[in-house]
Amino acid sequence: KDSAPKHTNRLAQEKSPYLLQHQHNPVDWYPWGEEAFAKAREEDKPILLSVGYSTCHWCHVMERESFEDEATAEVMNKYFINIKLDREERPDVDRIYMTYVQALTGSGGWPMNVFLTPDLKPFYGGTYFPPKPAHGKPSWVQLLEQIGGLWKDKRDEVNESADNFARRLREVNAEAGAEGGGEFSDEDLARALEYLKRDFDARNGGWGGSPKFPRPAQPRFMLRLAHRLGDEEAIEQVLFTCRKMAEGGIYDHIGGGFARYAVDAKWLVPHFEKMLYDNAQLVQLYLDAYLVSGDEYFADVVRDILQYIERDMTHENGGFFSAEDAASEGKEGKFYCFTHAELKELLSAEEFDVAVRYFGVTEGGNFVDHSDPDALKGQNVLSIVDPELSESERMFLQSAEKKIFDYRAKRVRPGLDDKILTSWNGLMLGAVARAGVVLDKPAYLEIAARSADFLESTMWDGDEKRLYHRWREGARDEVQLLEDHAYLLSGLIDLYEATLDPDRLEFAVVIANRMLDAFYDEEKGGFFQALGGDDLLMRIKEDYDGAEPSGNSVAALSLLRLGAITEQEKFTEAAEKTLSFFGGRIRDLPAAIPHMLMAVDFSLDYPHRGVVAGDYTSEDTKALIVSLHSVFQPRKVVLGNVGPVEEFAKTLPERDGAFVYLCKGTHCEMPTKDVAKLREYLKK
């Protein structure tokens, strides 16, 4: 039997795992680019832009129902030039059209399907469309016929609508900084903290109802400010939330790592995909929680996540993969869930009794995939339901977990999105480096160093001064984005502060300068999301700190930190002008920009500077660096006395081995190697 695919389209030439998933659809897909745009102009057809990513559940559903269907594809090919886009490869394109869909429908999400004129202006769009009419909505094919008819019979109205939206989007973009300016104060931040506290779910942790996303920027800002202002209630909200998330089914108790979100309010049933960016930010949050509370539980979560990342998500060259799918063998959660009977057969009687009680396993199960017409029965998502165990029960639980891990490892794994993105790698680089120094684990610093080496050698072209966004199977893409520069800069600063290796600081300065040259708006402040080109309707300045923090927020905080370490005023000034540009948002919509609020917090006072004078490779120096990171003090920088550091630090000498000079503003304490003294000073 000939098993060659019946259809192969242009996506077969792409590197994105998401685009490759669609290479054998009967739809005549194009990748985003000039070939498709020219074809639309030449044939006078509208463009159907369909956006998703490889681990997106409803993207898979819509592909199965519509894009693999010959009759549906025929209608799509008749009326439209069809473009498939991986939002993770082109977040700049995705952002423009998601803004449109949210304005049009009141909500957004993926898959996103938007209809564009040949000059890329949107005139209709939405997210998932069903194959049959449902809930008062037309079927996908009915919608395609309607849009095709509109284009043919009411072209003027379509063009007018598209022009109006494009003009309005440009106006909104231009107005973004109109409410900016002014000085910020502790009162602005305290008001933001009170606002964020209001929505707390006292029973389950987190803020708001279901679905629940971790969105680590919010609890990180809350913890940072609450700790400084002595707000015990807010601290407790964050620590309670961290514990509830780590006990819930959103956390993989067998293999480590967090899923993207929970579909319920209790963190119980996740959408099972695991994203690199979530786990990187959650490492940072749990490190904060550990330093604030001293509770080893939070440190254990960090170790677990990083064990998962090292084992399952790291390329042999040192880069980190993007994501793991929610489904395997076509079933959501099949890799992660267990039936009561399965565990009974696998475990000894004692192990089974403890595991069933601890993880809340029942015969009926706690998860049914309602989007699957043929859902698996009796599935249990493991979560910690009864943590009170005796010493002997703990031993049985440990052996049960080992057996479950080995048993699960024989299953078909969910799909791995193995592309390497500079942006998300920058987040994980920073997380691993900081974990290495906070938990005093040199092995983590080695992982971070390999990651930084990979990014510098593979993603950065020093001759061209060009930072690439995506690498896979030896091939890089062409796009240049703010978030690659901002996230990488942040990660390099974390690595520098953990090691004081001057080469890391040198590279951070190079990346910061490139970021300013390519994306910074000298006139008004703020950073554009992309370099801009013929394939973008406009350049926008993104500020929303959603599942991932915005490039502007990360750039602002990173430049403030770099400015404090190097005393290069251009870094500090660009950061402050950026915060000023977004001043209206900072005051009026604090819930939208928690990462930017962390930058505001850092900007309000001179940071503590811990200057370590000594050979950065010596054990003495390393011990002092660890002690400087052993206290929760987000308004500090740690630096050495060599490399592109501030001039004053270069004058501070070693004295019979390594010493720390603790400075703030223009004042420095006497040099010390007394760890207790260091810790006390940093708490001020």
XYZ file of C-alpha atoms in Angstrom:
684
model
C 0.000 0.000 0.000
C 1.337 3.424 -0.949
C 1.449 5.456 2.258
C 2.816 8.653 0.666
C 0.721 11.670 1.700
C -1.925 12.686 -0.792
C -1.130 16.400 -0.401
C 2.009 18.385 0.352
C 1.992 22.191 0.489
C 4.653 24.917 0.873
C 4.820 24.474 4.654
C 6.959 21.374 4.041
C 9.875 23.792 3.471
C 9.483 25.427 6.921
C 11.269 24.689 10.224
C 8.455 25.441 12.684
C 6.996 22.212 14.146
C 3.566 23.903 14.064
C 3.775 24.713 10.355
C 5.122 21.246 9.605
C 2.039 19.761 11.308
C 0.018 21.296 8.435
C 2.312 20.388 5.523
C 0.019 17.588 4.295
C -3.319 19.424 4.654
C -5.312 19.741 1.402
C -5.389 23.504 2.118
C -2.981 25.335 -0.192
C -1.114 26.930 2.728
C 1.574 29.588 2.321
C 3.953 30.720 5.055
C 3.740 34.418 6.043
C 5.713 36.369 3.459
C 5.901 38.241 0.181
C 5.081 35.228 -2.036
C 1.619 34.976 -0.456
C 1.023 38.748 -0.429
C 1.965 39.033 -4.119
C -0.347 36.131 -4.993
C -3.245 37.850 -3.169
C -2.625 41.091 -5.083
C -2.234 39.289 -8.395
C -5.411 37.185 -8.028
C -7.311 39.963 -6.222
C -8.190 37.604 -3.354
C -8.449 38.256 0.363
C -5.935 36.561 2.683
C -7.014 34.090 5.327
C -4.419 34.256 8.086
C -4.653 31.305 10.507
C -2.434 31.606 13.595
C -1.612 29.013 16.265
C 1.262 27.145 17.873
C 2.296 23.510 18.119
C 1.000 22.755 21.637
C -2.361 24.537 21.182
C -5.243 22.115 21.828
C -8.006 23.906 19.888
C -5.604 24.447 16.985
C -5.322 20.659 16.697
C -9.115 20.314 16.952
C -9.733 22.816 14.150
C -7.117 21.165 11.964
C -8.712 17.744 12.453
C -12.246 19.037 11.781
C -11.615 21.548 8.989
C -8.099 21.865 7.560
C -7.732 18.117 6.923
C -11.151 17.964 5.250
C -11.009 17.945 1.422
C -14.356 19.710 0.900
C -13.534 22.479 3.394
C -10.074 22.956 1.876
C -11.647 23.312 -1.543
C -13.722 26.275 -0.338
C -10.696 27.855 1.383
C -8.576 27.485 -1.756
C -11.320 28.844 -4.004
C -11.879 32.139 -2.183
C -8.625 32.895 -0.305
C -4.867 32.932 -0.252
C -4.334 30.865 2.908
C -1.461 31.655 5.282
C -0.421 29.595 8.317
C 1.597 31.392 11.005
C 3.326 30.122 14.152
C 2.653 32.819 16.758
C 5.793 31.818 18.646
C 7.923 32.546 15.567
C 6.173 35.847 14.828
C 4.703 37.311 18.032
C 4.884 40.764 16.370
C 2.458 39.754 13.597
C 0.249 37.855 16.042
C -0.019 40.882 18.352
C -1.327 43.221 15.642
C -4.111 40.883 14.533
C -4.935 39.693 18.053
C -5.551 43.349 18.953
C -8.024 43.454 16.077
C -9.817 40.228 17.062
C -10.080 41.361 20.705
C -11.505 44.725 19.613
C -13.960 43.006 17.266
C -15.162 40.135 19.480
C -14.259 41.151 23.039
C -11.898 38.217 23.526
C -8.982 36.466 21.876
C -7.126 33.174 21.794
C -5.800 30.538 19.434
C -6.365 29.331 16.833
C -6.899 32.845 15.512
C -8.393 33.175 12.037
C -8.347 36.650 10.471
C -9.394 37.811 7.010
C -7.138 40.470 5.467
C -7.076 42.619 2.354
C -4.065 41.987 0.079
C -2.384 44.997 1.759
C -2.656 43.150 5.133
C -5.478 45.177 6.724
C -7.906 43.009 8.732
C -11.649 43.167 8.022
C -13.059 40.162 9.912
C -11.787 37.559 12.360
C -12.289 35.285 15.325
C -10.770 32.284 17.043
C -12.022 28.688 16.750
C -14.863 28.075 14.275
C -16.781 24.754 14.389
C -17.398 22.491 11.371
C -21.171 22.608 11.957
C -23.386 25.569 12.931
C -23.576 25.798 16.763
C -24.699 28.273 19.458
C -26.010 30.705 16.860
C -22.656 30.722 15.060
C -22.248 29.716 11.427
C -20.080 26.757 10.505
C -16.569 27.432 9.225
C -17.596 26.712 5.617
C -20.679 28.971 5.881
C -18.429 31.757 7.167
C -15.951 31.234 4.316
C -18.794 31.467 1.752
C -20.147 34.648 3.416
C -16.742 36.352 3.441
C -16.083 35.259 -0.148
C -19.426 36.797 -1.153
C -18.722 40.047 0.715
C -15.373 40.405 -1.040
C -17.044 39.939 -4.423
C -20.204 42.044 -3.912
C -19.406 44.616 -1.222
C -15.745 45.359 -1.794
C -16.004 49.083 -1.000
C -17.538 48.408 2.413
C -14.891 45.777 3.184
C -12.061 48.149 2.229
C -13.585 51.012 4.208
C -13.911 48.853 7.315
C -10.296 47.640 6.947
C -8.984 51.196 6.444
C -10.930 52.456 9.463
C -9.506 49.801 11.751
C -5.933 50.311 10.527
C -6.274 54.063 11.095
C -7.775 53.551 14.570
C -4.982 51.130 15.544
C -2.355 53.679 14.463
C -4.115 56.383 16.523
C -4.307 54.186 19.624
C -0.642 53.328 19.162
C 0.242 57.022 18.880
C -1.885 57.904 21.927
C -0.235 55.270 24.144
C 2.242 57.756 25.587
C -0.136 60.720 25.827
C -0.890 60.074 29.507
C 2.763 59.520 30.357
C 5.207 61.659 32.275
C 5.465 62.655 35.884
C 7.301 61.155 38.829
C 6.348 57.838 40.416
C 6.076 57.261 44.147
C 5.595 54.521 46.717
C 1.944 55.618 46.840
C 1.467 54.632 43.178
C 2.875 51.172 43.931
C 0.970 50.734 47.207
C -2.257 51.592 45.365
C -1.415 48.973 42.719
C -0.753 46.386 45.440
C -4.117 47.068 47.118
C -5.831 46.727 43.741
C -4.151 43.378 43.015
C -4.942 41.996 46.487
C -8.676 42.559 46.034
C -9.212 39.722 43.599
C -7.590 37.056 45.818
C -9.171 33.582 45.988
C -8.749 32.795 49.701
C -9.861 29.183 49.318
C -7.760 28.064 46.350
C -5.051 30.683 46.017
C -4.517 32.759 42.908
C -6.505 35.760 41.772
C -9.891 35.545 40.071
C -11.881 32.434 39.171
C -11.419 29.851 36.426
C -9.519 29.268 34.247
C -6.443 30.079 36.327
C -3.114 31.044 34.792
C 0.006 31.302 36.985
C 1.114 34.602 35.352
C 4.174 34.875 37.614
C 4.817 38.607 37.075
C 1.853 39.506 39.327
C 2.803 37.489 42.446
C 6.471 38.469 41.961
C 5.604 42.177 42.013
C 3.254 41.666 44.984
C 5.889 39.783 46.977
C 8.577 42.330 46.228
C 6.508 45.338 47.251
C 4.736 43.663 50.179
C 8.091 42.581 51.597
C 9.438 46.127 51.357
C 6.307 47.754 52.799
C 5.713 45.071 55.444
C 2.307 44.025 54.058
C 1.944 40.584 55.677
C -1.472 39.965 54.101
C -0.106 40.295 50.553
C 2.941 38.154 51.390
C 0.631 35.452 52.713
C -1.540 35.628 49.566
C 1.505 34.926 47.395
C 2.980 32.154 49.553
C -0.430 30.461 49.882
C -0.868 30.659 46.087
C 2.603 29.172 45.457
C 1.787 26.261 47.763
C -1.663 25.670 46.225
C -0.282 25.692 42.678
C 2.484 23.248 43.592
C -0.036 20.928 45.294
C -2.500 21.127 42.389
C -2.741 19.055 39.232
C -1.269 21.949 37.234
C 2.051 20.721 38.672
C 3.490 17.437 37.384
C 4.102 15.519 40.634
C 5.802 12.641 38.834
C 8.113 14.405 36.382
C 8.310 18.045 37.562
C 7.313 21.237 35.771
C 4.088 23.226 35.498
C 1.401 23.016 32.832
C 0.245 26.217 31.179
C -2.979 26.787 33.153
C -5.778 25.085 35.071
C -9.265 24.915 33.558
C -10.846 25.142 37.050
C -10.445 27.498 40.034
C -8.677 24.859 42.185
C -5.531 24.392 40.041
C -6.669 20.749 39.679
C -7.190 19.927 35.994
C -4.571 21.511 33.774
C -4.453 22.179 30.110
C -1.531 19.750 29.984
C 0.884 21.569 27.659
C 4.118 22.679 29.336
C 5.768 25.905 28.173
C 9.385 26.930 28.714
C 8.437 30.543 29.507
C 6.049 29.552 32.314
C 8.547 27.283 33.992
C 11.340 29.856 33.733
C 9.235 32.544 35.402
C 7.920 30.110 38.020
C 11.489 29.190 39.009
C 12.046 32.902 39.715
C 8.787 33.162 41.686
C 9.519 30.077 43.816
C 13.063 31.353 44.497
C 11.494 34.609 45.736
C 9.020 32.658 47.891
C 11.869 30.580 49.328
C 13.971 33.641 50.216
C 11.030 35.475 51.797
C 9.733 32.506 53.811
C 12.836 30.372 54.375
C 10.564 27.396 53.603
C 12.553 24.592 51.938
C 9.324 23.397 50.244
C 9.591 26.214 47.692
C 13.267 25.426 47.005
C 12.287 21.789 46.358
C 9.789 22.932 43.696
C 12.612 24.838 41.964
C 14.874 21.773 42.040
C 12.066 19.642 40.603
C 11.330 22.061 37.741
C 15.007 22.299 36.826
C 15.437 18.533 36.919
C 12.580 18.324 34.391
C 14.109 21.069 32.206
C 17.543 19.436 32.208
C 16.152 15.955 31.520
C 13.435 16.662 28.936
C 13.802 20.203 27.592
C 17.520 20.777 26.921
C 19.239 20.436 23.547
C 22.644 18.758 23.554
C 24.195 22.104 22.532
C 22.800 23.849 25.629
C 19.696 25.589 24.257
C 16.238 24.952 25.746
C 13.266 23.587 23.776
C 10.020 25.568 23.595
C 7.182 23.362 24.793
C 5.573 19.965 25.204
C 2.117 19.199 23.840
C -0.975 18.552 25.950
C -1.971 15.460 23.992
C -0.360 12.157 23.094
C -1.898 9.537 20.808
C -4.599 12.119 20.104
C -5.781 12.262 23.737
C -5.297 15.267 26.022
C -3.543 14.303 29.265
C -3.107 10.650 28.294
C 0.581 10.737 29.225
C -0.070 12.336 32.632
C -3.261 10.647 33.933
C -3.823 7.268 35.597
C -6.801 5.056 36.356
C -7.365 3.579 39.799
C -7.007 0.052 38.325
C -3.726 0.892 36.577
C -2.060 2.031 39.799
C -3.467 -0.940 41.734
C -1.791 -3.301 39.312
C 1.488 -1.366 39.260
C 2.075 -0.771 42.987
C 2.408 -2.954 46.067
C -0.569 -2.878 48.472
C 1.220 -0.474 50.861
C 2.403 1.827 48.055
C -1.054 1.820 46.488
C -2.837 2.727 49.746
C -0.506 5.665 50.403
C -0.478 6.910 46.784
C -4.264 6.758 46.394
C -4.793 8.736 49.603
C -1.985 11.236 48.970
C -2.868 11.930 45.308
C -6.669 11.679 45.690
C -7.080 8.839 43.171
C -10.643 7.530 42.732
C -12.255 4.852 40.578
C -14.425 7.443 38.833
C -11.473 9.783 38.167
C -11.415 13.586 38.276
C -10.864 14.479 34.607
C -12.953 14.070 31.449
C -11.893 15.819 28.239
C -15.195 17.368 27.156
C -13.739 18.481 23.816
C -13.138 14.828 22.850
C -16.210 12.928 21.574
C -14.490 9.675 22.564
C -12.904 10.713 25.879
C -10.945 8.250 28.048
C -12.786 7.115 31.197
C -11.725 7.064 34.851
C -8.722 9.352 34.380
C -7.059 10.824 37.486
C -4.948 13.983 37.442
C -2.554 13.579 40.367
C -2.679 16.370 42.949
C -1.759 16.467 46.639
C -5.004 15.858 48.507
C -3.730 14.464 51.837
C -0.122 15.517 52.539
C -0.014 14.247 56.172
C 2.142 11.117 56.007
C 4.179 9.232 58.604
C 7.879 8.463 58.040
C 7.177 4.919 56.807
C 4.352 6.153 54.551
C 6.771 8.684 53.005
C 9.077 5.815 52.059
C 6.191 3.952 50.408
C 5.206 7.143 48.559
C 8.776 7.586 47.278
C 8.940 4.046 45.917
C 5.442 4.463 44.411
C 6.494 7.682 42.656
C 9.596 5.984 41.240
C 7.472 3.102 39.856
C 4.903 5.517 38.399
C 7.674 7.564 36.760
C 9.243 4.463 35.172
C 5.836 3.158 34.059
C 4.879 6.530 32.569
C 8.219 6.803 30.761
C 7.213 3.787 28.617
C 4.126 5.623 27.334
C 4.072 7.596 24.085
C 5.282 11.065 25.044
C 3.403 14.220 24.035
C 4.857 16.025 21.024
C 7.926 18.143 21.700
C 8.204 21.578 20.097
C 11.984 21.495 19.769
C 12.554 24.917 18.238
C 14.821 27.151 20.316
C 13.677 30.748 20.846
C 16.164 33.358 22.053
C 13.479 35.121 24.099
C 12.322 32.147 26.156
C 15.898 30.874 26.440
C 16.847 34.221 27.964
C 14.140 33.741 30.616
C 15.312 30.216 31.457
C 18.979 31.220 31.396
C 18.269 33.833 34.081
C 16.167 31.432 36.136
C 18.782 28.651 36.143
C 21.610 31.079 36.921
C 19.748 32.621 39.840
C 18.762 29.165 41.158
C 22.451 28.220 41.024
C 23.497 31.054 43.305
C 20.437 31.203 45.610
C 20.455 27.425 46.221
C 24.291 27.290 46.054
C 24.258 24.634 43.341
C 27.204 25.025 40.926
C 25.694 22.425 38.533
C 22.920 24.914 37.714
C 25.509 27.603 36.949
C 27.128 25.205 34.487
C 23.773 24.660 32.726
C 23.284 28.445 32.595
C 26.801 28.969 31.208
C 26.198 26.403 28.436
C 22.897 28.089 27.595
C 24.572 31.513 27.368
C 27.381 30.076 25.232
C 24.823 28.548 22.851
C 22.898 31.817 22.538
C 26.051 33.872 21.953
C 27.578 31.483 19.408
C 24.401 30.452 17.556
C 21.817 33.249 17.885
C 24.121 36.300 17.802
C 25.990 37.484 14.720
C 28.564 39.948 16.041
C 29.655 41.174 12.594
C 26.088 41.961 11.553
C 25.068 43.065 15.079
C 22.074 40.790 14.657
C 20.228 38.675 17.228
C 18.136 35.901 15.694
C 14.801 34.774 17.130
C 14.484 31.070 16.273
C 16.892 28.183 15.682
C 15.943 24.640 14.735
C 17.929 21.865 13.068
C 20.772 24.249 12.254
C 18.575 26.922 10.644
C 17.842 30.413 11.961
C 14.958 32.662 10.930
C 15.222 36.275 9.790
C 13.035 38.142 12.278
C 14.441 40.532 14.920
C 12.337 41.228 17.997
C 12.554 43.388 21.102
C 11.717 40.520 23.460
C 14.708 38.477 22.281
C 17.026 41.320 23.253
C 15.215 42.211 26.491
C 14.837 38.650 27.820
C 18.402 37.716 26.861
C 19.715 40.886 28.508
C 17.828 40.024 31.693
C 19.206 36.468 31.680
C 22.783 37.626 31.076
C 22.565 40.058 34.007
C 21.316 37.233 36.247
C 24.221 35.073 35.079
C 26.733 37.880 35.597
C 25.448 38.617 39.113
C 25.667 34.897 39.950
C 29.239 34.427 38.655
C 30.822 37.912 38.189
C 32.344 36.622 34.947
C 33.176 39.912 33.147
C 32.676 38.306 29.703
C 28.972 37.865 30.525
C 28.693 41.547 31.415
C 30.525 42.535 28.205
C 27.972 40.583 26.153
C 25.070 42.086 28.144
C 26.328 45.584 27.265
C 26.572 44.595 23.572
C 22.980 43.305 23.567
C 21.703 46.380 25.442
C 23.337 48.704 22.893
C 21.868 46.733 19.998
C 18.414 46.846 21.657
C 18.631 50.642 21.980
C 19.808 51.061 18.378
C 17.153 48.807 16.863
C 13.978 49.326 18.907
C 14.174 52.392 21.171
C 12.052 55.452 20.368
C 14.514 58.271 21.135
C 11.842 60.914 20.748
C 9.048 59.637 22.989
C 10.537 56.765 24.958
C 9.471 53.131 24.913
C 10.548 50.310 22.620
C 8.929 49.046 19.429
C 8.165 45.334 19.401
C 9.850 44.636 16.063
C 12.283 46.220 13.608
C 9.448 46.797 11.179
C 9.272 45.847 7.527
C 6.941 45.434 4.583
C 5.165 42.522 6.267
C 3.993 44.568 9.286
C 0.934 46.803 9.194
C 2.620 49.007 11.815
C 5.195 48.992 14.618
C 3.628 48.822 18.054
C 4.919 49.253 21.594
C 3.722 46.271 23.606
C 3.239 46.765 27.350
C 0.898 43.980 28.511
C 2.510 41.557 30.968
C 0.441 38.462 30.261
C 1.665 34.866 30.354
C 4.955 36.364 29.159
C 6.098 39.803 30.336
C 6.224 42.502 27.657
C 9.490 43.433 26.011
C 9.118 46.998 27.317
C 8.730 45.855 30.928
C 11.722 43.510 30.800
C 13.819 46.064 28.893
C 13.082 48.779 31.467
C 14.009 46.654 34.500
C 17.080 45.139 32.797
C 18.418 48.535 31.708
C 17.967 49.934 35.226
C 19.982 47.013 36.604
C 22.641 47.340 33.903
C 22.811 51.098 34.464
C 23.434 50.524 38.187
C 26.218 48.009 37.455
C 27.997 49.953 34.692
C 26.975 53.543 35.525
C 26.348 54.114 31.814
C 23.701 56.801 32.013
C 22.185 56.043 28.614
C 20.853 52.730 29.975
C 19.225 54.316 33.025
C 17.840 57.239 31.011
C 16.244 54.976 28.374
C 14.618 52.903 31.124
C 13.278 55.955 32.960
C 11.961 57.518 29.741
C 10.235 54.220 28.927
C 8.533 54.128 32.330
C 7.517 57.753 31.840
C 6.052 56.929 28.400
C 3.838 54.254 29.978
C 3.019 56.447 32.993
C -0.711 56.543 32.279
C -0.938 52.759 32.116
C 1.159 52.384 35.253
C -1.252 54.574 37.234
C -4.558 53.512 35.652
C -4.120 49.815 34.774
C -1.615 48.318 37.226
C -3.078 44.812 36.827
C -2.011 44.829 33.160
C 1.670 45.563 33.787
C 2.987 43.912 36.991
C 6.464 43.335 35.533
C 6.706 47.015 34.649
C 5.718 47.826 38.240
C 8.812 45.887 39.358
C 10.876 48.250 37.199
C 9.139 51.261 38.779
C 9.927 49.841 42.237
C 13.605 49.458 41.307
C 13.718 53.022 39.923
C 12.459 54.744 43.092
C 15.696 54.564 45.092
C 19.408 53.967 44.669
C 19.880 50.190 44.665
C 22.212 48.473 47.120
C 25.480 47.624 45.380
C 27.463 44.639 46.576
C 30.915 45.042 45.001
C 32.994 41.884 45.348
C 36.735 42.547 45.100
C 38.520 39.289 44.380
C 39.207 36.685 41.720
C 35.717 35.667 40.578
C 36.832 32.053 40.032
C 38.095 31.544 43.614
C 36.056 29.612 46.189
C 36.281 32.580 48.630
C 34.690 34.905 46.102
C 32.006 32.373 45.173
C 31.021 31.989 48.844
C 30.623 35.777 49.173
C 28.532 35.934 45.974
C 26.237 33.221 47.395
C 25.846 35.160 50.658
C 24.881 38.335 48.733
C 22.067 36.367 47.056
C 20.876 34.653 50.255
C 18.630 37.559 51.291
C 15.483 38.697 49.485
C 16.505 42.180 48.324
C 15.246 42.885 44.796
C 16.621 46.439 44.878
C 20.243 45.379 44.726
C 22.933 44.651 42.173
C 25.988 42.442 42.639
C 29.155 43.283 40.713
C 32.870 42.648 40.565
C 35.725 45.120 40.202
C 36.812 44.178 36.641
C 35.145 44.395 33.240
C 32.712 47.149 32.162
C 31.604 47.941 35.751
C 31.196 51.442 37.210
C 34.488 53.343 37.632
C 34.368 53.443 41.442
C 34.116 49.634 41.680
C 37.315 49.320 39.638
C 39.219 51.265 42.322
C 38.212 48.925 45.158
C 41.116 46.593 45.973
C 41.355 43.010 47.157
C 42.668 42.650 50.719
C 44.204 39.256 51.489
C 41.514 37.428 49.545
C 38.009 38.449 48.532
C 36.049 41.219 50.261
C 32.657 42.834 49.744
C 32.130 46.581 49.658
C 28.489 47.404 50.373
C 27.478 50.715 48.817
C 24.342 52.769 48.344
C 24.373 55.999 46.400
C 27.783 57.549 47.142
C 28.182 55.905 50.555
C 30.090 52.637 51.164
C 30.448 50.580 54.330
C 33.810 49.207 55.447
C 34.781 46.159 53.376
C 33.824 42.861 54.972
C 33.751 39.116 54.459
C 31.424 38.659 57.452
C 28.353 36.877 56.029
C 26.077 37.855 58.940
C 26.991 41.536 58.442
C 26.288 41.291 54.694
C 22.885 39.787 55.294
C 21.929 42.429 57.866
C 22.951 45.287 55.602
C 20.981 43.925 52.646
C 17.821 43.690 54.730
C 17.756 47.477 55.200
